[in-house]
Coordinates of N, CA, C and O in Angstrom, one line a residue:
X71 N 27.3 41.2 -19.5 CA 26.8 41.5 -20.9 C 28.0 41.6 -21.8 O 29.0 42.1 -21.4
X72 N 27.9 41.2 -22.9 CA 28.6 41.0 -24.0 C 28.1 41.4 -25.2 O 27.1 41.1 -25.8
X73 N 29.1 42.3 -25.6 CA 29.2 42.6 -27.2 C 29.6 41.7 -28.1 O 30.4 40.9 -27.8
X74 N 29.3 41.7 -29.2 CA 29.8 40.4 -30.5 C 30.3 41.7 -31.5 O 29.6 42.6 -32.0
X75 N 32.0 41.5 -31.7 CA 32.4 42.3 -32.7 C 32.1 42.0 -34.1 O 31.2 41.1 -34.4
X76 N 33.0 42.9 -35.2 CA 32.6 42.4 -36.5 C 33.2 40.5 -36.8 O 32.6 39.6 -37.4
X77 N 34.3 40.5 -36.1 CA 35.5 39.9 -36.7 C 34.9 38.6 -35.7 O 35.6 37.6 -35.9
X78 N 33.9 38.3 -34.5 CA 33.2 37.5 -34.1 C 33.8 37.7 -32.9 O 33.0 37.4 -32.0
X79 N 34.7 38.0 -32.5 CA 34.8 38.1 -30.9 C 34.6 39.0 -30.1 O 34.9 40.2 -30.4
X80 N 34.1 38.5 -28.8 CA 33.3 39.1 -28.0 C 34.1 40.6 -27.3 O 35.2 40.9 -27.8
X81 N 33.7 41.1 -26.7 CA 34.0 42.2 -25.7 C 33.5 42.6 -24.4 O 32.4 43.1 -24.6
X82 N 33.9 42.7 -23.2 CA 32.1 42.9 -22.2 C 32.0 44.3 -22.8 O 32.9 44.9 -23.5
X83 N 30.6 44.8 -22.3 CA 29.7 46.0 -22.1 C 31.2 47.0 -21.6 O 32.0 47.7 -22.3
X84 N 31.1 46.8 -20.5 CA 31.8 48.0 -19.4 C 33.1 48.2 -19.8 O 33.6 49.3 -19.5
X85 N 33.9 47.0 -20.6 CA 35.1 47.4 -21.3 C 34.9 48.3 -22.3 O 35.6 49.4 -22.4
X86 N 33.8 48.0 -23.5 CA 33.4 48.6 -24.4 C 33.1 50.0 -24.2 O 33.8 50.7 -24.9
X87 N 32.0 50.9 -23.0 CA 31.5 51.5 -23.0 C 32.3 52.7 -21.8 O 32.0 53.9 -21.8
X88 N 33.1 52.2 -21.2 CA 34.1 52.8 -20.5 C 34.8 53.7 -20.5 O 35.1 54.5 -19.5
X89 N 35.5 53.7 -22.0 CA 36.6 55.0 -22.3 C 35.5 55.9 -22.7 O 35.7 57.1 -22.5
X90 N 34.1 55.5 -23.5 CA 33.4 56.4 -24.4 C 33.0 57.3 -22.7 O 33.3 58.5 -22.7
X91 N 32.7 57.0 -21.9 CA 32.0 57.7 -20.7 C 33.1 58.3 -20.0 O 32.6 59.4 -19.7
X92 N 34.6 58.2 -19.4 CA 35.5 58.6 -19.6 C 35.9 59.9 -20.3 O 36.1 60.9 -19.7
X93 N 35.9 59.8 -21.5 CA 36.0 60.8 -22.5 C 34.7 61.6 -22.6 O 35.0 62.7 -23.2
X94 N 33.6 61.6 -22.3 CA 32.3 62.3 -22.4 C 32.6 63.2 -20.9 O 32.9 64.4 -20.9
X95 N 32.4 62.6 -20.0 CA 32.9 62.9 -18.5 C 34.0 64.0 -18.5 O 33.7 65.1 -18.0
X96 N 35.2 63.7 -19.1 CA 36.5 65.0 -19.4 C 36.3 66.0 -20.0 O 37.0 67.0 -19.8
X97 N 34.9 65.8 -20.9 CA 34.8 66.9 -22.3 C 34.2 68.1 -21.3 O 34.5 69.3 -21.2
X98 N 33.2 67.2 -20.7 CA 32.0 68.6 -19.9 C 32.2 69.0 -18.7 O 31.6 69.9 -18.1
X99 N 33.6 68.1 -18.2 CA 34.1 68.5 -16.9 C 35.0 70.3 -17.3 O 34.8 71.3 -16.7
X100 N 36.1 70.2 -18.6 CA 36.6 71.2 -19.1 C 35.6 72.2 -18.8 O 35.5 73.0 -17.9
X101 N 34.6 72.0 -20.1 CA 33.2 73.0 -19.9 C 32.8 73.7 -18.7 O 32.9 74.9 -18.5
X102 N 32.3 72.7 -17.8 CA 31.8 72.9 -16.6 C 32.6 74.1 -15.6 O 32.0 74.9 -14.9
X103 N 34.1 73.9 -15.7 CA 35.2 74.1 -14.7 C 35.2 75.5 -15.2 O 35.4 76.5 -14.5
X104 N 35.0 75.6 -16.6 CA 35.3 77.4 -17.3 C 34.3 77.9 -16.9 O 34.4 79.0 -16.3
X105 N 32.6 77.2 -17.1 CA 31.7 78.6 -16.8 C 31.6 78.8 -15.4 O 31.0 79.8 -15.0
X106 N 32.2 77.9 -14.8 CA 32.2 78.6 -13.5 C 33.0 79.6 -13.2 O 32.9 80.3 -12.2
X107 N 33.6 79.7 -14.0 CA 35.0 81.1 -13.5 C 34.9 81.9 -14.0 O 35.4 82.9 -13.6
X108 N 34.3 81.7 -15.4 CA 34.1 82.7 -16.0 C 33.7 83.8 -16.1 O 34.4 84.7 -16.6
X109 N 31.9 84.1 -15.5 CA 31.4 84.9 -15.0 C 32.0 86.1 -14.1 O 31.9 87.3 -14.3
X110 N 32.7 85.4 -13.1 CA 33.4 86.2 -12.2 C 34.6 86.9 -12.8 O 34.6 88.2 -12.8
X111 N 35.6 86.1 -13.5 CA 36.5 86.8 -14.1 C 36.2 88.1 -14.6 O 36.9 89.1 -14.3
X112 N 35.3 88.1 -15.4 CA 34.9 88.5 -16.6 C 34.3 90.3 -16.2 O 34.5 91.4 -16.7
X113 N 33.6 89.9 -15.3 CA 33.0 90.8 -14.4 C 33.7 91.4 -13.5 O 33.6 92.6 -13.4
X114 N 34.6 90.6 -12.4 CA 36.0 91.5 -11.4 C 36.9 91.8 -12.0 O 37.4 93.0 -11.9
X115 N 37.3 91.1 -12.6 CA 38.8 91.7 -13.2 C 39.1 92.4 -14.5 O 40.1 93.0 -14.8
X116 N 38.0 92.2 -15.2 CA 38.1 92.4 -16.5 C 36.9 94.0 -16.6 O 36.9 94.9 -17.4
X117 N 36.1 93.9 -15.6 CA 35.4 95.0 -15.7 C 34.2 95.2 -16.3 O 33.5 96.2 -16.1
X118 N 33.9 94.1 -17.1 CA 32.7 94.1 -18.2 C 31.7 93.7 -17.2 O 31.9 93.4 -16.0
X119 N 30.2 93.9 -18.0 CA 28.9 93.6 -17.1 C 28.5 92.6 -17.8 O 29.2 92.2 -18.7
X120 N 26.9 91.9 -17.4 CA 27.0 90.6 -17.2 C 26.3 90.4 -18.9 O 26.5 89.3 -19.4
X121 N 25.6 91.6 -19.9 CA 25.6 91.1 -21.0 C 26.9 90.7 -21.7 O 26.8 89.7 -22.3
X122 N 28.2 91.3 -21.7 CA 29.4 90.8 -22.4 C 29.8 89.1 -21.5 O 30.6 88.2 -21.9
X123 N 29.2 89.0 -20.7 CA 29.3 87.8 -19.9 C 28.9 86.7 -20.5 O 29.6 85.8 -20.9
X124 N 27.6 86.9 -20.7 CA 26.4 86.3 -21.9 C 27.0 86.1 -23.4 O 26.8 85.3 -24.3
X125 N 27.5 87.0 -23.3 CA 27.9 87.4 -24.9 C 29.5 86.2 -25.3 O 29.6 85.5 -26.3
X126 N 30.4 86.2 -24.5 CA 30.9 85.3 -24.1 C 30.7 83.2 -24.3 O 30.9 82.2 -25.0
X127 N 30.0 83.7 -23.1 CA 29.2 82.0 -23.1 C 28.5 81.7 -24.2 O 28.5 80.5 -24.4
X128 N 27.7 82.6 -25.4 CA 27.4 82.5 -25.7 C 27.3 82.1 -26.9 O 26.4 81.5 -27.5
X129 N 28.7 82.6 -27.4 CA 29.7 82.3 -28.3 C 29.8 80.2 -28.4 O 29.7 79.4 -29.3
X130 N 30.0 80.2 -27.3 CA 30.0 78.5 -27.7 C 29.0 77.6 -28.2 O 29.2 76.6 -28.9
X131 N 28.1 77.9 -28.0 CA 26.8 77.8 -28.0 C 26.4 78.0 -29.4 O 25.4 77.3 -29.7
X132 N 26.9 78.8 -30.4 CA 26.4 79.2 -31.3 C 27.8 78.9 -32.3 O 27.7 78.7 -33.5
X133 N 28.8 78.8 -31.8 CA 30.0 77.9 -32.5 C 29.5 76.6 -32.7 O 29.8 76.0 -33.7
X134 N 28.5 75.8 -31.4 CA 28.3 74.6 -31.9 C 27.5 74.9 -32.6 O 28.0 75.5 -33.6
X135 N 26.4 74.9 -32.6 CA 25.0 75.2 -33.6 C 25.4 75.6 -35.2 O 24.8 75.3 -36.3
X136 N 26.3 76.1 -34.9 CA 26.8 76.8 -36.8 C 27.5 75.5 -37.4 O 27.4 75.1 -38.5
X137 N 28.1 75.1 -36.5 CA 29.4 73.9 -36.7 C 28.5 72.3 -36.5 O 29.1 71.5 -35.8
X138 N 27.6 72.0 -36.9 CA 27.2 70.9 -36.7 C 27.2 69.6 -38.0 O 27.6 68.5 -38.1
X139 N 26.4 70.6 -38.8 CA 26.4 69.8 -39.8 C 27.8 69.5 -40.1 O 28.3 68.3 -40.0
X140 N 28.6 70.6 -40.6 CA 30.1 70.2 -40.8 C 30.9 68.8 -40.2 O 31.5 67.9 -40.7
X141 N 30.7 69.3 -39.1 CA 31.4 68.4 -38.4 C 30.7 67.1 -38.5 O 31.4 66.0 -38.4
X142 N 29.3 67.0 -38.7 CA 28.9 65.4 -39.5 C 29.3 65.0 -40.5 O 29.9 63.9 -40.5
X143 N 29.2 65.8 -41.5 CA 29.8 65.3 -42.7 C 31.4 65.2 -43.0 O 31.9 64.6 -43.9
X144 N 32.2 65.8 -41.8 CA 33.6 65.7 -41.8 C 33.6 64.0 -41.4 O 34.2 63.1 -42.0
X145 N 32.7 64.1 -40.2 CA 33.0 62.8 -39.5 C 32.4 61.5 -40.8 O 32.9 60.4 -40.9
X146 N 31.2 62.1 -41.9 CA 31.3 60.8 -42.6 C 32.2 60.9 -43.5 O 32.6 59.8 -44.0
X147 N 32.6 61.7 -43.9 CA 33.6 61.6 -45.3 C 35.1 61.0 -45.1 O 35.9 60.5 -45.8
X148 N 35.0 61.5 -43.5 CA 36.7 61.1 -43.3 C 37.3 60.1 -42.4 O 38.4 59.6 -42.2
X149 N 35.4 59.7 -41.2 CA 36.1 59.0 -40.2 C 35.8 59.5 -39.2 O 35.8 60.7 -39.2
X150 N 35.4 58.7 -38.0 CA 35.5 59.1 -36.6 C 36.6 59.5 -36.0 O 36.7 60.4 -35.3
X151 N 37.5 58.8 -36.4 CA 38.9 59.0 -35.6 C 39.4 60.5 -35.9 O 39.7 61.4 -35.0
X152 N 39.6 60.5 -37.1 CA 40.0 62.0 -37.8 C 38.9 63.1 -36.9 O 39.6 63.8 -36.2
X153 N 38.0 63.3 -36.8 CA 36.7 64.2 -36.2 C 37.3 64.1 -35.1 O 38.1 65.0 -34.9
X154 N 37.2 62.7 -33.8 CA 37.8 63.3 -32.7 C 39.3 64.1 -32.3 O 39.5 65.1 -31.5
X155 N 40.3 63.2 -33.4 CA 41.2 64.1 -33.2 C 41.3 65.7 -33.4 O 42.0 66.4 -32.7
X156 N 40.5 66.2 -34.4 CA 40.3 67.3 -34.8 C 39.5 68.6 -33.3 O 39.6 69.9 -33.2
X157 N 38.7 67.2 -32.2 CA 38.1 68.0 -31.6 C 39.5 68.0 -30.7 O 40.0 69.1 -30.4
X158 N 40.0 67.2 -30.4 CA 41.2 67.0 -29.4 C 41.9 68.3 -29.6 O 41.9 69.2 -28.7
X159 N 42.6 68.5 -31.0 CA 43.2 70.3 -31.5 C 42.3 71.3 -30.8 O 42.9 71.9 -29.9
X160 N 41.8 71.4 -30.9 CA 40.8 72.2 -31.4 C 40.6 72.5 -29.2 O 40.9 73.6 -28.6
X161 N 40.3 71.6 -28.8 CA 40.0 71.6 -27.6 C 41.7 72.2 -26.5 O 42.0 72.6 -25.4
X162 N 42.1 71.8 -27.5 CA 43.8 72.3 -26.8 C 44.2 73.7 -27.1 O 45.0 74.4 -26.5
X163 N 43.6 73.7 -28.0 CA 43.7 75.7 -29.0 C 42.4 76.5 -27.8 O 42.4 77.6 -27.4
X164 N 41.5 75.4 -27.6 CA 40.9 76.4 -26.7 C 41.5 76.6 -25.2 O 41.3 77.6 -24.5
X165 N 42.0 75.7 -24.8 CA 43.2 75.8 -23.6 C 44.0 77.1 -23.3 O 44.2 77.7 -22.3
X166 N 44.6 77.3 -24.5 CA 45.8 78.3 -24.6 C 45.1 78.8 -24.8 O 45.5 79.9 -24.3
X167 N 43.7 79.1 -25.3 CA 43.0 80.9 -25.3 C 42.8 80.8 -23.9 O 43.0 82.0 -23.4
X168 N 42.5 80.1 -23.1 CA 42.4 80.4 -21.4 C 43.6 80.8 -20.8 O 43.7 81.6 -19.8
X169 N 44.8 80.1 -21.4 CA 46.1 81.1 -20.8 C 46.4 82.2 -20.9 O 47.0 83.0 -20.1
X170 N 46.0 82.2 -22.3 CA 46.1 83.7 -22.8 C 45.9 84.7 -22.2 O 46.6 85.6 -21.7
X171 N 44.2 84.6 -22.0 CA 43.4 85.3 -21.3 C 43.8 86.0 -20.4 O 43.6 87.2 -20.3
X172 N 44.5 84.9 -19.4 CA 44.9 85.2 -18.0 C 45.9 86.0 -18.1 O 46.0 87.0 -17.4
X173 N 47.2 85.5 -19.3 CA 48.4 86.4 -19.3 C 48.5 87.6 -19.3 O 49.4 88.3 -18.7
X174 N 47.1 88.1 -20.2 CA 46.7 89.2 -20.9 C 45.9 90.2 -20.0 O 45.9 91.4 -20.4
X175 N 45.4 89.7 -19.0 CA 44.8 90.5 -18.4 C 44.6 91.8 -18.1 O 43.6 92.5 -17.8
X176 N 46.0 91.8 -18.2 CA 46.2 93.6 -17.9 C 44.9 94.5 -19.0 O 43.9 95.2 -18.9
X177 N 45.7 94.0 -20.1 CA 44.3 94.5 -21.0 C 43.4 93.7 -21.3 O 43.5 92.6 -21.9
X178 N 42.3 94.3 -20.7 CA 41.1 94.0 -20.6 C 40.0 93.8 -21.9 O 38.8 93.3 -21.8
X179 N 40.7 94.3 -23.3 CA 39.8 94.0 -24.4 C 41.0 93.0 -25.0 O 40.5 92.3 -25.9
X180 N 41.8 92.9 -24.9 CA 42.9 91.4 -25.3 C 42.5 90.1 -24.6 O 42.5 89.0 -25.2
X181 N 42.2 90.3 -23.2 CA 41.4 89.3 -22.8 C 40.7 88.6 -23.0 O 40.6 87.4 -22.9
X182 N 39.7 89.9 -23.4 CA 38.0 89.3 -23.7 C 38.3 89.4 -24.9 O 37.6 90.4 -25.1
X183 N 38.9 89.2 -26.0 CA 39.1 88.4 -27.1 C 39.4 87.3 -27.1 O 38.6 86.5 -27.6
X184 N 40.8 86.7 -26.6 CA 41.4 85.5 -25.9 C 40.0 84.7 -25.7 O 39.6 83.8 -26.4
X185 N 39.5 85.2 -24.8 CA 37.8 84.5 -24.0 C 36.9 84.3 -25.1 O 36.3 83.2 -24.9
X186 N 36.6 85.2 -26.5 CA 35.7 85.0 -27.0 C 36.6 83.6 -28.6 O 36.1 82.9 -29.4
X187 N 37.8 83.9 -28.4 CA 38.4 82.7 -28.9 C 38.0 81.7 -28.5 O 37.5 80.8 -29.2
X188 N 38.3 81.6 -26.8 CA 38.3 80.4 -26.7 C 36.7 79.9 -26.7 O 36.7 78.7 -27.1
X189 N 35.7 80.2 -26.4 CA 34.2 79.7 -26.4 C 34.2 79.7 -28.0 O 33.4 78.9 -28.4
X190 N 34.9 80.6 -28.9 CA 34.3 79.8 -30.4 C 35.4 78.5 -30.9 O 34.9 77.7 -31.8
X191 N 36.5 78.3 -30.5 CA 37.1 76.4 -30.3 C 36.7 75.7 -29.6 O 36.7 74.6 -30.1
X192 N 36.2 75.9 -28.2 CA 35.6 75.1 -27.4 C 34.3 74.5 -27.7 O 34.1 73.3 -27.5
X193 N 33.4 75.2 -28.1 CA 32.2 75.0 -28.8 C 32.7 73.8 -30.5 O 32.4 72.6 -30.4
X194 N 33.3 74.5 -31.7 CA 34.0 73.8 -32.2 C 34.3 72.3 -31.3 O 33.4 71.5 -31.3
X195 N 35.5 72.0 -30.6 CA 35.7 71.0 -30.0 C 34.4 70.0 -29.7 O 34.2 68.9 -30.3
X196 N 33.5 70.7 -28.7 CA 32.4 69.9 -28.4 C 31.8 69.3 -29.4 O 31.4 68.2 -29.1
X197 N 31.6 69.6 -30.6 CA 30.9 69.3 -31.5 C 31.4 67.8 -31.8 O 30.8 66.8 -31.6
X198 N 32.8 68.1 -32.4 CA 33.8 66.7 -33.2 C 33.9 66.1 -31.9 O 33.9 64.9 -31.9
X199 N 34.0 66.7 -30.7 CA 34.1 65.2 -29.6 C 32.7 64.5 -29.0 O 32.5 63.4 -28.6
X200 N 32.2 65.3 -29.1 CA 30.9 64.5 -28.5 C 29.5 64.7 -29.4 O 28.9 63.6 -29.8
X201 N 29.1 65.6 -29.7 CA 27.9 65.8 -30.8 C 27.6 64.7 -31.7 O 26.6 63.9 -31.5
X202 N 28.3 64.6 -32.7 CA 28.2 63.6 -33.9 C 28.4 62.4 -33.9 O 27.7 61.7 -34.7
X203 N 29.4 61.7 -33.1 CA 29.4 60.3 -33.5 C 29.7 59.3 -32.0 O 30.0 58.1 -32.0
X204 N 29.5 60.0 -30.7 CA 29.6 59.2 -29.6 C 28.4 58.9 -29.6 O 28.3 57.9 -28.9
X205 N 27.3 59.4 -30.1 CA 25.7 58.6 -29.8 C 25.7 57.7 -30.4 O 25.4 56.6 -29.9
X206 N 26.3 58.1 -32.2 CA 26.1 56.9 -32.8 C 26.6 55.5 -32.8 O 26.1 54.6 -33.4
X207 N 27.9 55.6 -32.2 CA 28.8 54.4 -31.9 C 28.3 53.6 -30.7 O 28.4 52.3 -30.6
X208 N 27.6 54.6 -29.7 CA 26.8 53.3 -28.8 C 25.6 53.1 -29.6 O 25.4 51.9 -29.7
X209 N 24.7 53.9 -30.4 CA 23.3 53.0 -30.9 C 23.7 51.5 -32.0 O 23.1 50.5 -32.1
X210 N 25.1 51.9 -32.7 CA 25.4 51.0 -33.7 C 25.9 49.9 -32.6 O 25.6 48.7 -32.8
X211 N 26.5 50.2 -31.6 CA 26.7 48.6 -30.4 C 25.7 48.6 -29.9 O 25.9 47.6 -29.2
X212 N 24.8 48.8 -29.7 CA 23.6 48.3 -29.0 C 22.8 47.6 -30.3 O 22.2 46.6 -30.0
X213 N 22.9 48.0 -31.6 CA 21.8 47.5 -32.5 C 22.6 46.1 -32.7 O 22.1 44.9 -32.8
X214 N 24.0 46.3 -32.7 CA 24.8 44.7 -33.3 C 24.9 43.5 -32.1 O 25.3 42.3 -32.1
X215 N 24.5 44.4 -31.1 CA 24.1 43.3 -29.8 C 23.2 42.8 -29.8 O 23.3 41.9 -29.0
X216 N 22.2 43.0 -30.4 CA 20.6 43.5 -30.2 C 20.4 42.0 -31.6 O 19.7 41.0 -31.3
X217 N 20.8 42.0 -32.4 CA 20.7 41.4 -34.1 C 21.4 40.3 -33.8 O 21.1 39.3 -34.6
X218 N 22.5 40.1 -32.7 CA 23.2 38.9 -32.3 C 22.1 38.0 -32.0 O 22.4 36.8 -31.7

């Protein structure tokens, strides 16, 4: 299968569609890899019970939800590229709140700040990397394949 670019030449499918799944794959693997540790952290080491747990996770969740529109309208006014990179920052700021965390540990309310940093960038991140414009760049290659 073959895509037809603007400029008329082709591309396959699986070349086309490869980094986007790639990069989709990395974003939720991050995700995935934190809530699993999280809980436990949060609860053995840190001491808190499982509402501040919730309270936590839940943070991301509602970082994206608040951050949606924005981050559409960032991404029309300024560009896809500009939006991903923005989630890329943003995804690396939430990194170092995970180091932090750990650094920090000793105190246990510096921590779970660190923590509730990082689920309101990470959340942030998810939005500009995946939310807004990875659907639409496959529905716009599937419609220009489609009209070929």
């Amino acid at each position: 299968m073959n895509l037809t670019l603007e400029k008329g030449q082709t591309l396959d499918f699986y070349k086309a569609t490869t980094p986007i799944i790639i990069s989709v794959f990395g974003v939720y693997l991050t995700i995935g890899i934190a809530l699993g540790v999280l809980p436990e952290f949060v609860q053995k080491h840190l001491g808190f019970g499982s509402l501040t747990v919730g309270l936590v996770i839940g943070l991301q969740s509602l970082s994206t939800l608040m951050t949606r529109a924005y981050s559409g309208r960032i991404t029309d006014t300024r560009g896809a590229r500009k939006s991903k990179m923005a989630g890329v920052v943003l995804a690396v700021i939430a990194g170092v709140a995970y180091v932090l965390a750990v650094l920090f540990q000793a105190d246990h309310f510096c921590a779970l700040a660190f923590y509730c940093w990082q689920g309101s960038f990470m959340g942030l991140a998810k939005v500009f990397l995946l939310q807004e414009h990875l659907p639409g760049e496959l529905v716009s290659q599937g419609l220009r394949n489609q009209v070929k």
